Coordinates of C-alpha atoms and ligand atoms in Angstrom, one line a residue:
M1 CA 13.2 -17.1 -53.6
L2 CA 16.6 -16.7 -51.7
N3 CA 19.7 -16.5 -53.8
E4 CA 22.7 -17.9 -52.0
T5 CA 26.2 -17.8 -53.4
D6 CA 29.9 -18.3 -52.4
C7 CA 31.3 -15.6 -54.7
L8 CA 30.9 -11.9 -55.0
P9 CA 28.5 -11.0 -57.8
D10 CA 30.2 -9.0 -60.6
G11 CA 29.4 -5.4 -60.3
L12 CA 28.2 -5.6 -56.7
L13 CA 30.9 -3.1 -55.4
E14 CA 30.0 -0.5 -57.9
V15 CA 26.2 -0.7 -58.3
A16 CA 23.8 1.8 -56.7
A17 CA 21.3 0.5 -54.2
E18 CA 18.5 1.3 -56.8
G19 CA 20.2 -1.1 -59.3
L20 CA 20.4 -4.2 -56.9
A21 CA 17.1 -5.6 -57.9
E22 CA 18.3 -5.9 -61.5
L23 CA 21.8 -7.1 -60.6
L24 CA 20.7 -9.7 -58.1
G25 CA 17.1 -10.5 -59.0
G26 CA 16.0 -10.8 -55.3
P27 CA 17.2 -11.1 -51.7
T28 CA 20.7 -12.5 -51.7
L29 CA 23.0 -14.2 -49.2
I30 CA 26.7 -14.1 -50.1
H31 CA 29.4 -16.0 -48.3
L32 CA 32.9 -14.8 -48.6
P33 CA 35.9 -16.6 -47.1
G34 CA 38.4 -15.2 -44.6
R35 CA 41.2 -16.2 -42.3
R36 CA 39.0 -17.2 -39.4
P37 CA 36.2 -19.5 -40.7
E38 CA 33.2 -18.7 -38.4
P39 CA 31.6 -15.8 -40.4
L40 CA 30.6 -12.4 -39.3
F41 CA 27.0 -12.0 -40.5
V42 CA 26.0 -8.6 -41.8
S43 CA 22.6 -7.8 -43.2
V44 CA 21.7 -4.6 -45.0
L45 CA 18.7 -3.1 -46.8
S46 CA 16.1 -4.9 -44.6
H47 CA 14.5 -1.5 -45.3
G48 CA 14.9 -0.4 -48.9
N49 CA 15.3 3.3 -48.0
E50 CA 18.1 2.6 -45.5
T51 CA 21.2 2.4 -47.7
T52 CA 24.1 3.1 -45.3
G53 CA 24.8 -0.5 -44.6
F54 CA 25.1 -1.5 -48.2
H55 CA 27.3 1.5 -49.0
A56 CA 29.4 0.6 -45.9
V57 CA 29.9 -2.9 -47.1
Q58 CA 30.8 -1.7 -50.6
A59 CA 33.5 0.6 -49.1
L60 CA 34.8 -2.2 -46.8
L61 CA 35.1 -4.8 -49.6
Q62 CA 36.7 -2.3 -52.0
G63 CA 39.4 -2.1 -49.3
Y64 CA 39.9 -5.9 -49.3
R65 CA 40.0 -6.4 -53.1
D66 CA 43.6 -7.6 -53.0
R67 CA 43.8 -9.1 -49.5
E68 CA 42.2 -11.8 -47.5
L69 CA 39.4 -10.8 -45.0
P70 CA 40.5 -11.4 -41.4
R71 CA 37.3 -13.4 -40.9
A72 CA 34.7 -15.0 -43.2
L73 CA 31.9 -12.6 -44.0
S74 CA 28.3 -13.5 -44.9
L75 CA 26.3 -10.7 -46.3
F76 CA 22.6 -10.6 -46.7
I77 CA 21.1 -8.0 -49.0
G78 CA 17.4 -7.8 -48.2
N79 CA 14.6 -5.9 -49.8
V80 CA 16.1 -5.0 -53.2
D81 CA 12.7 -4.3 -54.7
A82 CA 12.0 -1.6 -52.2
A83 CA 15.5 -0.3 -52.6
R84 CA 14.9 0.2 -56.3
L85 CA 12.3 2.9 -55.3
G86 CA 14.0 4.1 -52.2
Q87 CA 11.1 3.0 -49.9
R88 CA 11.0 1.1 -46.6
Y89 CA 8.9 -1.5 -48.2
L90 CA 6.5 -1.6 -51.1
D91 CA 2.7 -1.7 -50.9
G92 CA 1.8 -5.3 -50.7
Q93 CA 5.1 -6.3 -49.1
P94 CA 5.6 -7.1 -45.4
D95 CA 8.1 -5.0 -43.5
Y96 CA 11.2 -7.2 -43.8
N97 CA 12.4 -6.4 -40.3
R98 CA 9.2 -7.7 -38.7
I99 CA 9.0 -11.2 -40.2
W100 CA 12.3 -12.9 -39.1
P101 CA 11.8 -16.1 -37.1
G102 CA 10.0 -15.3 -33.9
T103 CA 7.6 -13.0 -35.7
G104 CA 3.9 -12.8 -34.7
H105 CA 2.9 -12.4 -38.3
A106 CA 1.5 -15.2 -40.4
E107 CA 4.0 -17.2 -42.5
T108 CA 4.7 -15.9 -46.0
G109 CA 7.2 -16.6 -48.7
E110 CA 9.3 -13.8 -47.4
S111 CA 9.3 -15.1 -43.8
R112 CA 10.3 -18.6 -45.0
M113 CA 13.2 -17.0 -47.0
L114 CA 14.4 -15.3 -43.8
Q115 CA 14.2 -18.5 -41.9
Q116 CA 16.5 -20.0 -44.5
V117 CA 18.9 -17.2 -44.0
V118 CA 19.0 -17.9 -40.2
D119 CA 19.3 -21.6 -40.8
S120 CA 22.3 -21.1 -43.1
M121 CA 24.0 -18.9 -40.6
H122 CA 23.3 -21.4 -37.8
V123 CA 25.0 -24.2 -39.9
R124 CA 28.0 -22.0 -40.5
A125 CA 28.3 -21.2 -36.8
A126 CA 28.1 -17.5 -37.2
F127 CA 30.5 -15.5 -35.0
A128 CA 28.4 -12.5 -34.5
S129 CA 25.6 -10.7 -36.4
I130 CA 25.1 -7.0 -37.3
D131 CA 22.0 -5.7 -38.9
V132 CA 22.5 -2.1 -40.3
H133 CA 19.7 0.4 -40.3
N134 CA 19.0 4.1 -40.7
N135 CA 16.2 6.2 -39.3
T136 CA 14.5 9.4 -40.5
G137 CA 14.4 11.6 -37.4
I138 CA 17.2 13.2 -35.4
N139 CA 18.9 10.4 -33.4
P140 CA 22.4 9.7 -32.3
H141 CA 24.1 6.6 -33.6
Y142 CA 23.3 3.7 -31.3
A143 CA 23.2 -0.1 -31.1
C144 CA 20.3 -2.2 -30.1
I145 CA 20.3 -5.6 -28.4
N146 CA 17.5 -8.0 -27.6
R147 CA 19.3 -9.8 -24.8
V148 CA 21.1 -8.3 -21.8
D149 CA 24.2 -10.4 -22.0
N150 CA 27.8 -9.4 -21.6
R151 CA 28.8 -10.5 -25.1
F152 CA 26.0 -8.6 -26.7
L153 CA 26.8 -5.5 -24.6
H154 CA 30.4 -5.7 -25.7
L155 CA 29.5 -6.0 -29.4
A156 CA 27.1 -3.1 -29.0
S157 CA 29.4 -0.8 -27.1
L158 CA 32.1 -1.2 -29.8
F159 CA 29.7 0.8 -32.0
S160 CA 28.3 3.3 -29.5
R161 CA 28.1 4.0 -25.8
T162 CA 24.4 4.4 -26.3
V163 CA 22.8 1.0 -26.3
V164 CA 19.0 0.2 -26.4
Y165 CA 17.5 -3.0 -25.2
F166 CA 14.2 -4.0 -26.7
I167 CA 11.9 -7.1 -27.1
R168 CA 9.2 -5.4 -29.1
P169 CA 8.5 -5.3 -32.0
L170 CA 8.9 -9.0 -32.7
G171 CA 10.3 -10.5 -35.8
V172 CA 13.4 -8.3 -36.1
Q173 CA 16.7 -9.6 -37.4
S174 CA 18.8 -9.2 -34.3
M175 CA 16.2 -11.0 -32.1
A176 CA 16.2 -14.0 -34.5
M177 CA 20.0 -14.0 -34.7
S178 CA 20.4 -13.8 -30.9
R179 CA 19.5 -17.5 -30.8
V180 CA 22.6 -18.2 -33.0
C181 CA 25.3 -15.7 -31.8
P182 CA 25.8 -12.3 -30.2
A183 CA 23.7 -10.0 -32.3
V184 CA 23.1 -6.2 -32.7
T185 CA 21.1 -3.8 -34.7
I186 CA 23.0 -0.7 -35.4
E187 CA 21.2 2.6 -36.1
C188 CA 23.4 4.9 -38.2
G189 CA 21.4 8.1 -38.4
K190 CA 20.0 9.3 -41.6
S191 CA 20.8 7.5 -44.9
S192 CA 22.3 10.7 -46.4
H193 CA 24.9 11.2 -43.7
E194 CA 28.4 10.3 -44.9
Y195 CA 29.5 9.8 -41.2
G196 CA 27.0 6.9 -40.9
L197 CA 28.7 5.1 -43.8
T198 CA 32.3 5.5 -42.4
H199 CA 31.2 4.6 -38.9
A200 CA 29.4 1.4 -40.0
R201 CA 32.3 0.5 -42.3
D202 CA 34.9 0.9 -39.5
Y203 CA 32.7 -1.0 -37.0
I204 CA 32.2 -4.0 -39.4
D205 CA 35.9 -4.0 -40.0
A206 CA 36.7 -3.9 -36.3
C207 CA 34.3 -6.8 -35.7
L208 CA 36.0 -8.8 -38.6
H209 CA 39.3 -8.3 -36.6
L210 CA 37.9 -9.6 -33.3
Q211 CA 39.3 -12.9 -32.2
S212 CA 36.6 -13.4 -29.7
I213 CA 33.9 -11.5 -27.9
P214 CA 34.5 -11.0 -24.2
D215 CA 32.1 -12.5 -21.7
H216 CA 33.1 -10.3 -18.7
P217 CA 30.9 -7.4 -17.7
V218 CA 31.1 -4.1 -19.6
A219 CA 32.3 -1.3 -17.3
S220 CA 29.1 0.7 -16.4
H221 CA 30.8 4.0 -17.3
D222 CA 31.3 2.6 -20.9
V223 CA 27.7 2.2 -21.7
D224 CA 24.4 4.1 -21.4
L225 CA 21.8 1.4 -21.5
F226 CA 18.1 2.1 -22.2
H227 CA 15.1 -0.1 -22.3
T228 CA 12.4 0.5 -24.9
V229 CA 9.3 0.3 -22.7
A230 CA 6.6 1.3 -25.2
T231 CA 5.8 1.8 -28.9
V232 CA 3.7 4.8 -30.0
K233 CA 1.5 4.4 -33.1
I234 CA -1.1 6.7 -34.5
P235 CA -4.2 4.7 -35.4
D236 CA -5.1 4.8 -39.1
Q237 CA -8.4 6.5 -38.4
V238 CA -6.7 9.4 -36.6
S239 CA -5.6 12.2 -38.9
F240 CA -2.4 14.0 -37.9
G241 CA 0.0 16.6 -39.2
F242 CA 2.7 19.0 -38.2
G243 CA 2.4 22.8 -37.9
D244 CA -0.5 24.4 -39.7
T245 CA -3.1 21.7 -40.0
T246 CA -6.8 20.9 -39.1
A247 CA -6.0 17.3 -38.4
D248 CA -7.3 15.5 -35.3
L249 CA -3.7 15.6 -33.9
R250 CA -1.3 18.4 -34.5
L251 CA 2.3 17.5 -33.4
I252 CA 5.0 19.9 -32.6
T253 CA 7.1 20.6 -35.7
N254 CA 10.4 19.6 -34.1
I255 CA 9.3 16.5 -32.3
D256 CA 12.4 14.6 -33.6
H257 CA 14.6 17.0 -31.6
L258 CA 13.3 15.3 -28.4
N259 CA 14.9 12.0 -29.3
F260 CA 17.3 10.7 -26.7
R261 CA 16.5 13.5 -24.3
E262 CA 15.0 12.8 -20.9
L263 CA 11.7 14.6 -21.0
A264 CA 10.2 16.0 -17.8
P265 CA 6.5 15.3 -17.0
G266 CA 4.4 18.0 -18.6
T267 CA 6.4 18.2 -21.8
Q268 CA 4.1 19.2 -24.7
L269 CA 4.1 17.1 -27.8
G270 CA 1.1 18.6 -29.7
W271 CA -2.5 19.7 -29.7
L272 CA -5.8 17.9 -30.1
Q273 CA -8.5 19.4 -32.3
D274 CA -11.5 20.7 -30.3
G275 CA -13.6 17.7 -29.2
A276 CA -11.1 15.1 -30.4
M277 CA -10.2 12.2 -28.1
L278 CA -6.7 11.2 -27.3
Q279 CA -6.3 8.1 -29.4
L280 CA -2.7 7.0 -29.6
E281 CA -1.8 3.4 -29.6
V282 CA 0.8 3.1 -26.9
R283 CA 1.8 -0.6 -26.2
D284 CA 4.2 -2.1 -23.7
D285 CA 6.3 -5.3 -24.0
N286 CA 3.2 -7.3 -23.0
D287 CA 1.1 -5.6 -25.7
R288 CA -0.9 -3.8 -23.0
D289 CA -2.4 -0.4 -23.8
V290 CA -0.4 2.0 -21.6
Q291 CA -1.4 5.4 -23.2
E292 CA -2.5 6.8 -19.8
R293 CA 0.7 5.8 -18.1
Y294 CA 2.6 8.2 -20.4
F295 CA 0.3 10.8 -21.9
D296 CA -2.6 13.1 -20.9
V297 CA -4.5 15.9 -22.5
S298 CA -5.0 19.3 -20.7
D299 CA -6.8 22.2 -22.5
G300 CA -6.3 20.5 -25.8
R301 CA -2.6 20.1 -25.3
L302 CA -0.9 16.6 -25.5
L303 CA 1.4 16.3 -22.5
T304 CA 3.7 13.7 -21.1
V305 CA 2.8 12.6 -17.5
R306 CA 6.0 10.7 -16.4
P307 CA 9.7 11.0 -17.2
F308 CA 10.9 9.0 -20.3
M309 CA 13.2 9.4 -23.2
P310 CA 11.8 9.0 -26.8
S311 CA 13.7 7.5 -29.7
M312 CA 13.0 7.5 -33.4
F313 CA 10.4 10.2 -33.3
T314 CA 10.1 11.3 -36.9
L315 CA 8.5 13.9 -39.1
D316 CA 8.2 11.5 -42.0
E317 CA 4.4 10.9 -42.3
R318 CA 4.8 7.8 -44.5
I319 CA 7.2 6.2 -42.0
I320 CA 4.8 7.1 -39.2
R321 CA 2.0 5.3 -41.0
Q322 CA 4.2 2.3 -42.2
D323 CA 5.9 1.9 -38.8
C324 CA 5.3 4.1 -35.8
L325 CA 5.7 7.6 -34.4
G326 CA 8.5 6.4 -32.2
Y327 CA 9.5 4.6 -29.0
L328 CA 9.6 5.4 -25.3
M329 CA 12.6 4.4 -23.3
E330 CA 13.7 4.3 -19.7
R331 CA 17.2 4.0 -18.3
L332 CA 18.4 0.5 -17.4
L333 CA 21.4 -0.2 -15.2
P334 CA 23.6 -3.1 -16.3
E335 CA 23.9 -5.8 -13.7
Ligands
LIG1 ZN1 15.3 0.0 -40.6

């Protein structure tokens, strides 16, 4: 079910993300030649509602219509069916950024297809890998890595001084590609923001121009490195809402404003309905339940109990159900 081609499909640089399913017929890996042969690998639309990466690549390639790319570029366009409807993934589909090699999920047609993508990039000796994402809350632009390694840190810090290291969830693109080459996930803010597009385009262009990726340490004043220490989900049986609601859990209406801020213990995140138990699903890197380490309830108020910094907290109820409420991070000092 993977389309793989050595030429740019007609119309790719003009089509809207919604039209990709019709144009391509499915997930597609496109290899374009360039002056240096080891390709930069860029993947976009792992999540169908996150269009910045695709638009950035369109803008980039329009600029190279009449000239050679400085380095070969392999482009993977992921969940085109979800992109047609502007959704993260469709009902009945897996989340495309949880089923790359190394996933804990059972094998499916989609996971075999992604294995094929990684194998193809392995054979081509990929130079570096960039997976482009958006998020739905208020977040700065930042880069994620899954290995604390100088080359990975260099690649990440070219995009942003804010760098997040994580090893959960499993099955993400950058984790799979980190076995092949230096790999990052870049988070470009909301899909609708024009600045995300230009930032991603310029970053990909800068990476295409790199001759090599330095192996020496990144200066500690050039990078703010955080470690995602826990994932926060709301179990399906717990109702939740924002503002005026009788749901079990009422969250503060601007919870996404807390992203990337160091929260003092005692920060209020919401309220529990009378008699409701605190039932978040807070899991650390070892899949242990660590709710009590981070949260407590006092007089019906949901409070933090130790310092941390959230990321990706969102008000989008569909995303909260499909993915998670957000992540908890702690600062990590580079070696
Ligand atoms: Zn995403």
